[in-house]
XYZ file of C-alpha atoms in Angstrom:
449
model
C 0.000 0.000 0.000
C 2.793 2.384 0.878
C 4.578 1.516 -2.343
C 1.471 2.302 -4.401
C 1.046 5.611 -2.576
C 4.673 6.545 -3.182
C 4.381 5.705 -6.871
C 1.214 7.850 -7.135
C 2.884 10.835 -5.471
C 5.945 10.486 -7.682
C 3.741 10.399 -10.783
C 1.874 13.519 -9.705
C 5.193 15.258 -9.104
C 6.435 14.274 -12.562
C 3.257 15.701 -14.095
C 3.432 19.015 -12.217
C 7.182 19.670 -12.177
C 7.643 20.283 -15.929
C 4.829 22.826 -15.922
C 6.526 24.667 -13.050
C 9.855 24.610 -14.850
C 8.245 25.912 -18.037
C 6.543 28.675 -16.094
C 9.840 29.771 -14.523
C 11.574 29.804 -17.926
C 8.660 31.794 -19.354
C 8.992 34.393 -16.571
C 12.742 34.619 -17.111
C 12.264 35.184 -20.855
C 9.674 37.887 -20.155
C 12.021 39.493 -17.630
C 14.835 39.544 -20.156
C 12.548 41.117 -22.776
C 11.260 43.804 -20.427
C 14.679 44.685 -18.973
C 16.168 45.042 -22.453
C 13.213 47.237 -23.409
C 13.595 49.444 -20.353
C 17.341 49.754 -20.906
C 16.669 50.869 -24.499
C 14.099 53.478 -23.390
C 16.510 54.945 -20.835
C 19.379 55.124 -23.309
C 17.187 56.420 -26.145
C 15.809 59.214 -23.919
C 19.254 59.975 -22.389
C 18.019 59.123 -18.877
C 20.504 58.277 -16.109
C 20.820 54.905 -14.307
C 20.126 52.776 -17.385
C 22.339 50.016 -15.967
C 20.098 49.510 -12.913
C 17.973 46.972 -14.794
C 20.907 44.586 -15.098
C 20.539 43.592 -11.439
C 16.771 42.884 -11.548
C 16.068 39.187 -10.743
C 12.254 38.943 -10.923
C 9.260 40.514 -12.605
C 7.958 41.832 -9.286
C 11.212 43.687 -8.674
C 11.141 45.035 -12.218
C 7.545 46.267 -11.877
C 8.330 47.973 -8.582
C 11.361 49.684 -10.123
C 9.526 51.061 -13.176
C 6.607 52.203 -10.999
C 9.060 54.103 -8.841
C 10.599 55.959 -11.804
C 7.474 56.263 -13.928
C 7.467 60.032 -13.482
C 10.675 60.322 -15.532
C 10.574 57.310 -17.852
C 6.789 56.612 -18.273
C 7.641 52.961 -18.991
C 5.036 51.629 -16.608
C 2.142 53.891 -17.587
C 2.658 54.041 -21.351
C 4.274 50.689 -22.139
C 4.094 47.982 -19.465
C 0.603 48.553 -18.053
C -1.281 48.772 -21.405
C 0.363 45.560 -22.663
C 0.132 43.517 -19.450
C -3.371 44.677 -18.538
C -4.579 44.024 -22.057
C -3.106 40.570 -21.832
C -3.999 39.512 -25.353
C -0.571 37.944 -25.770
C -1.488 35.580 -22.867
C -4.361 33.915 -24.657
C -4.206 30.115 -24.842
C -1.285 29.462 -27.186
C 2.218 28.104 -26.989
C 4.633 29.925 -24.678
C 7.020 30.800 -27.532
C 4.140 32.311 -29.500
C 3.194 34.370 -26.459
C 6.732 35.730 -26.261
C 6.746 36.570 -29.964
C 3.433 38.384 -29.586
C 4.794 40.280 -26.584
C 7.812 41.397 -28.646
C 5.544 42.592 -31.471
C 3.391 44.537 -28.983
C 6.415 46.272 -27.447
C 7.850 47.096 -30.869
C 4.510 48.519 -32.052
C 4.193 50.679 -28.936
C 7.716 52.057 -29.285
C 7.098 52.999 -32.932
C 4.257 55.343 -31.921
C 6.823 57.951 -30.819
C 7.027 60.424 -33.719
C 10.303 61.986 -32.600
C 11.950 58.588 -32.490
C 10.663 57.602 -35.938
C 11.729 60.900 -37.522
C 15.322 60.396 -36.361
C 17.047 57.807 -38.548
C 19.661 56.937 -35.897
C 17.054 56.332 -33.192
C 14.963 54.321 -35.631
C 17.928 52.088 -36.412
C 18.553 51.503 -32.705
C 14.883 50.544 -32.322
C 15.239 48.032 -35.156
C 18.308 46.574 -33.431
C 16.290 46.212 -30.202
C 13.511 44.465 -32.127
C 15.949 41.920 -33.531
C 17.430 41.353 -30.081
C 14.000 40.742 -28.500
C 13.076 38.378 -31.331
C 16.263 36.431 -30.639
C 15.335 36.134 -26.929
C 11.899 34.804 -27.853
C 13.409 32.400 -30.390
C 15.932 31.047 -27.875
C 13.184 30.135 -25.424
C 12.665 26.376 -25.197
C 9.805 24.678 -23.280
C 10.403 21.187 -21.844
C 7.776 18.564 -22.673
C 4.890 19.105 -20.249
C 2.455 16.379 -19.276
C -0.167 18.889 -18.177
C -0.727 20.001 -21.756
C -3.147 17.163 -22.570
C -5.395 18.447 -19.815
C -5.827 21.715 -21.669
C -6.297 19.902 -24.960
C -8.936 17.669 -23.381
C -10.693 20.724 -21.965
C -10.794 22.260 -25.388
C -12.000 19.040 -26.944
C -14.742 18.500 -24.371
C -15.954 22.118 -24.367
C -15.083 23.820 -27.614
C -17.609 26.601 -26.947
C -15.783 27.651 -23.838
C -12.483 27.648 -25.689
C -14.016 29.770 -28.425
C -15.510 32.054 -25.826
C -12.060 32.574 -24.367
C -11.050 34.091 -27.721
C -12.331 37.417 -26.439
C -12.155 38.802 -22.955
C -12.512 41.962 -20.970
C -9.376 43.649 -19.638
C -9.285 45.258 -16.147
C -10.233 48.635 -17.626
C -13.432 47.130 -19.050
C -12.288 47.199 -22.690
C -13.223 44.307 -24.991
C -10.139 43.067 -26.858
C -10.240 40.685 -29.770
C -7.604 38.047 -30.431
C -6.786 39.569 -33.796
C -5.679 42.912 -32.325
C -2.144 41.714 -31.906
C -2.110 40.477 -35.475
C -3.234 43.937 -36.576
C -0.363 45.494 -34.666
C 2.012 43.065 -36.307
C 0.658 43.831 -39.772
C 0.947 47.557 -39.092
C 4.558 47.118 -38.053
C 5.308 45.089 -41.179
C 3.568 47.642 -43.356
C 5.596 50.448 -41.768
C 8.767 48.481 -42.401
C 7.866 47.931 -46.050
C 6.925 51.599 -46.457
C 10.222 52.691 -44.920
C 12.154 50.290 -47.137
C 10.333 51.498 -50.262
C 10.970 55.111 -49.304
C 14.667 54.419 -48.768
C 14.926 52.688 -52.151
C 13.188 55.594 -53.885
C 15.480 58.104 -52.228
C 18.524 56.062 -53.233
C 17.405 55.904 -56.878
C 16.642 59.634 -56.847
C 20.063 60.422 -55.363
C 21.807 58.317 -58.028
C 19.833 60.037 -60.812
C 20.687 63.485 -59.451
C 24.335 62.481 -59.195
C 24.393 61.383 -62.850
C 22.700 64.615 -63.934
C 25.282 66.607 -61.979
C 28.111 64.710 -63.681
C 26.648 65.440 -67.131
C 26.193 69.118 -66.307
C 29.749 69.358 -64.952
C 31.093 67.734 -68.144
C 29.150 70.125 -70.407
C 30.184 73.136 -68.317
C 33.839 72.087 -68.413
C 33.644 71.609 -72.187
C 32.117 75.072 -72.682
C 34.743 76.648 -70.406
C 37.543 75.058 -72.445
C 35.936 76.286 -75.669
C 35.621 79.841 -74.387
C 39.174 79.744 -73.029
C 40.450 78.677 -76.432
C 38.582 81.538 -78.103
C 39.977 84.010 -75.569
C 43.524 82.763 -76.203
C 43.036 83.163 -79.964
C 41.706 86.680 -79.514
C 44.678 87.497 -77.281
C 47.088 86.270 -79.975
C 45.281 88.350 -82.600
C 45.432 91.426 -80.378
C 49.154 90.913 -79.756
C 49.802 90.601 -83.485
C 47.771 93.730 -84.162
C 49.678 95.615 -81.464
C 52.979 94.549 -83.014
C 51.762 95.690 -86.420
C 50.650 99.071 -85.065
C 54.018 99.590 -83.339
C 56.053 99.012 -86.532
C 58.595 101.786 -87.310
C 57.164 104.638 -89.374
C 53.556 103.785 -88.472
C 51.266 105.979 -86.399
C 47.729 105.783 -85.212
C 44.847 104.688 -87.435
C 43.333 108.168 -87.486
C 46.326 109.776 -89.205
C 47.256 106.845 -91.462
C 45.502 108.286 -94.536
C 47.124 111.741 -94.119
C 50.584 110.265 -93.699
C 50.061 108.125 -96.761
C 48.997 111.123 -98.856
C 51.948 113.179 -97.653
C 54.348 110.374 -98.464
C 52.885 109.996 -101.951
C 53.123 113.749 -102.627
C 56.706 113.754 -101.398
C 57.593 110.904 -103.747
C 55.922 112.685 -106.662
C 57.730 115.941 -105.943
C 61.065 114.135 -105.824
C 60.368 112.369 -109.113
C 59.349 115.672 -110.743
C 62.493 117.456 -109.501
C 64.717 114.646 -110.737
C 63.105 114.575 -114.182
C 63.290 118.377 -114.442
C 67.030 118.350 -113.731
C 67.699 115.651 -116.309
C 65.555 117.460 -118.890
C 67.303 120.756 -118.354
C 70.705 119.080 -118.750
C 69.636 117.478 -122.019
C 68.087 120.711 -123.267
C 71.266 122.787 -122.640
C 73.490 120.249 -124.439
C 71.307 120.089 -127.529
C 71.075 123.924 -127.751
C 74.856 124.477 -127.716
C 75.371 121.830 -130.381
C 72.845 123.364 -132.735
C 74.257 126.906 -132.386
C 77.883 126.071 -133.401
C 77.186 125.336 -137.089
C 75.261 128.570 -137.371
C 78.219 130.618 -136.123
C 80.664 128.874 -138.478
C 78.367 129.418 -141.427
C 78.071 133.080 -140.553
C 81.840 133.469 -140.600
C 82.175 132.017 -144.152
C 79.515 134.286 -145.713
C 80.187 137.698 -147.178
C 80.910 140.540 -144.890
C 77.499 141.962 -145.555
C 76.150 142.675 -142.228
C 73.198 140.507 -141.834
C 70.123 141.869 -140.276
C 69.964 141.264 -136.614
C 68.572 137.879 -135.981
C 65.446 137.891 -133.976
C 65.937 136.725 -130.491
C 64.403 133.381 -129.886
C 61.662 133.169 -127.345
C 62.808 131.921 -123.959
C 62.106 128.327 -123.129
C 59.030 128.210 -120.949
C 59.644 127.007 -117.434
C 57.203 124.301 -116.516
C 54.666 125.267 -113.909
C 54.261 123.221 -110.763
C 50.564 123.080 -111.351
C 51.000 121.250 -114.682
C 50.262 117.595 -114.964
C 52.870 114.919 -114.441
C 52.955 113.993 -118.174
C 53.591 117.669 -119.154
C 56.370 117.990 -116.620
C 58.037 114.763 -117.660
C 57.804 115.417 -121.472
C 60.103 118.265 -122.776
C 58.300 120.497 -125.291
C 61.161 120.889 -127.848
C 62.513 117.387 -127.692
C 61.481 114.422 -129.667
C 59.391 112.110 -127.542
C 61.495 109.386 -126.072
C 60.928 105.879 -127.189
C 58.366 104.107 -125.008
C 59.829 101.876 -122.356
C 59.046 98.288 -123.207
C 56.422 96.898 -120.886
C 57.468 93.615 -119.271
C 55.512 90.591 -120.279
C 54.827 89.613 -116.710
C 52.927 91.887 -114.340
C 54.841 93.577 -111.557
C 54.658 91.748 -108.215
C 54.584 93.238 -104.734
C 54.447 91.452 -101.404
C 52.559 92.367 -98.235
C 51.984 90.871 -94.817
C 48.407 91.635 -93.662
C 45.635 93.963 -94.857
C 44.836 97.100 -92.859
C 41.574 99.063 -93.073
C 40.329 96.942 -95.955
C 43.419 97.057 -98.165
C 47.188 97.482 -98.441
C 49.198 100.692 -98.048
C 51.789 101.407 -100.701
C 54.493 101.892 -98.087
C 53.807 98.399 -96.680
C 54.567 96.686 -99.984
C 57.916 95.046 -100.761
C 59.462 94.222 -104.120
C 60.778 90.868 -102.830
C 59.036 88.387 -100.551
C 59.902 88.686 -96.879
C 60.000 85.893 -94.316
C 56.509 86.869 -93.068
C 54.917 87.960 -96.368
C 51.471 86.387 -96.760
C 50.068 88.081 -99.893
C 51.487 88.432 -103.405
C 50.051 91.436 -105.304
C 50.341 91.442 -109.125
C 49.795 94.865 -110.718
C 48.164 94.840 -114.152
C 50.383 95.997 -117.024
C 47.381 97.357 -118.928
C 45.875 99.276 -116.013
C 48.434 100.023 -113.265
C 45.625 101.102 -110.943
C 44.262 97.561 -110.901
C 45.868 94.482 -109.360
C 45.142 90.959 -108.278
C 46.380 89.258 -105.106
C 46.692 85.759 -103.715
C 48.365 83.816 -100.883
C 52.079 83.077 -101.331
C 53.161 79.443 -101.662
C 55.447 79.378 -98.607
C 54.269 76.527 -96.286
C 55.768 78.065 -93.143
C 53.822 81.267 -93.791
C 50.665 79.192 -94.289
C 50.983 77.715 -90.811
C 51.338 81.080 -89.076
C 48.543 82.596 -91.198
C 46.146 79.797 -90.254
C 46.962 80.225 -86.563
C 46.126 83.955 -86.784
C 43.394 83.656 -89.405
C 41.185 86.237 -87.712
C 43.883 88.883 -88.122
C 45.683 87.729 -91.278
C 42.978 86.256 -93.533
C 39.560 87.461 -92.424
C 39.610 90.898 -94.123
C 41.088 89.738 -97.437
C 39.918 86.160 -98.001
C 36.727 84.132 -98.108
C 37.081 80.693 -96.513
C 35.474 78.122 -94.238
C 37.389 76.960 -91.190
C 36.206 73.354 -91.362
C 39.586 71.739 -90.745
C 41.234 72.726 -87.466
C 44.340 70.639 -88.256
C 45.047 72.312 -91.623
C 48.632 73.311 -92.439
C 48.368 74.484 -96.068
C 46.363 77.181 -97.896
C 45.148 76.599 -101.448
C 44.207 79.543 -103.711
C 40.876 78.911 -105.443
C 40.296 82.392 -106.931
C 42.485 85.535 -106.655
C 41.237 88.744 -105.119
C 40.936 92.107 -106.912
C 42.500 95.440 -105.809
C 42.093 99.007 -107.013
C 44.507 101.843 -106.211
C 43.088 104.985 -104.651
C 45.569 107.691 -103.596
C 48.382 105.277 -102.891
C 46.128 102.781 -101.121
C 45.263 99.416 -102.663
C 41.617 98.868 -101.754
C 40.188 95.347 -101.725
C 37.314 95.217 -104.241
C 36.856 91.464 -104.092
C 38.200 88.997 -101.550
C 40.274 86.013 -102.579
C 38.647 82.572 -102.360
C 40.782 79.991 -100.513
C 40.460 76.684 -98.650
C 42.599 74.764 -96.177
C 44.232 71.360 -96.443
């Protein structure tokens, strides 16, 4: 009899002990979840004494501690009490599922703080806490309990009562449905998906803006280089023009026409004086030669006194106002034989055009090292001439580099080859002389190779 009684007591103990062990492990898991949550709230809100929850050994001690400091932390009133009093995570289900539901409830409550959710760093710390609490719930293991069939039998024998337990009334008198926790979980998942979608959209937008910025920077850099190149070319042209203006014997542009006219008049006066001297010398020699035979003939004739010979009229002195042909042609002399005109037209060489043409004083009889244009004066009409580019390749290269200054005013061309080194004459230009200035009537047609 005693043996049977001992066996019965031992069996009852084996049936009750696992349930007690499971309950103690459940309380420890809950304590770990709540202490981690409280530690997070203290650190997130920059409250002191966050490490005091490390020494808590039971739920009763934890509840007493958060009640004591509820005025500063509000953990008890806003987090612990609504979840524990609601108790919908305690509904008849497996212990691990209860812990998972508790974690979801805490996470959903903590996400209701707008300041925390608007700060990305605090939101990341909250996500880390959520993962840590999920790990605590996942690590919980319940030993096989023999008391579980009792609950299953109760449900099987009275399914209406089990269904009725699906809803209950919390201590505040509020009816809570079993699906409320699932709604909180779905809200949390939806918030996570919304946050993830928003982050992805912002990332794509940032990448697109970065690419647009790169394209704009490239285009801006290209335009800056283009403008810089144009400025350098203009600077070279200005330097060349300044060198040309500062040549010896040249003055400002305003007095260039007057100086040219004065130089031409001076040259004409010199030529007239020289021709007058040579004409007078020839005239005196021919007069003395013609008078000697007359005197000798007079001596041979009879001594009859001849009547006085009429005095010959004096040779008229040419007036300065006469034309050049009249001054250069003696009146009593036989016209000199015409100078043979050369078969080839006379060539002059010039560097660059100025004021739409070439000044006579800028022309050279022989090509210089920097001569760009060859001017051929017509033998039929000396006031007309044609011009073209010389065939010197080294001059071509420098002329192309300073095309704006050297070629623009005298030539028609298209700068379609930036690497050109040679100039080809397609059609010569036409010049007309006006007061010692060769004016460009038609530009020369050229192209580059």
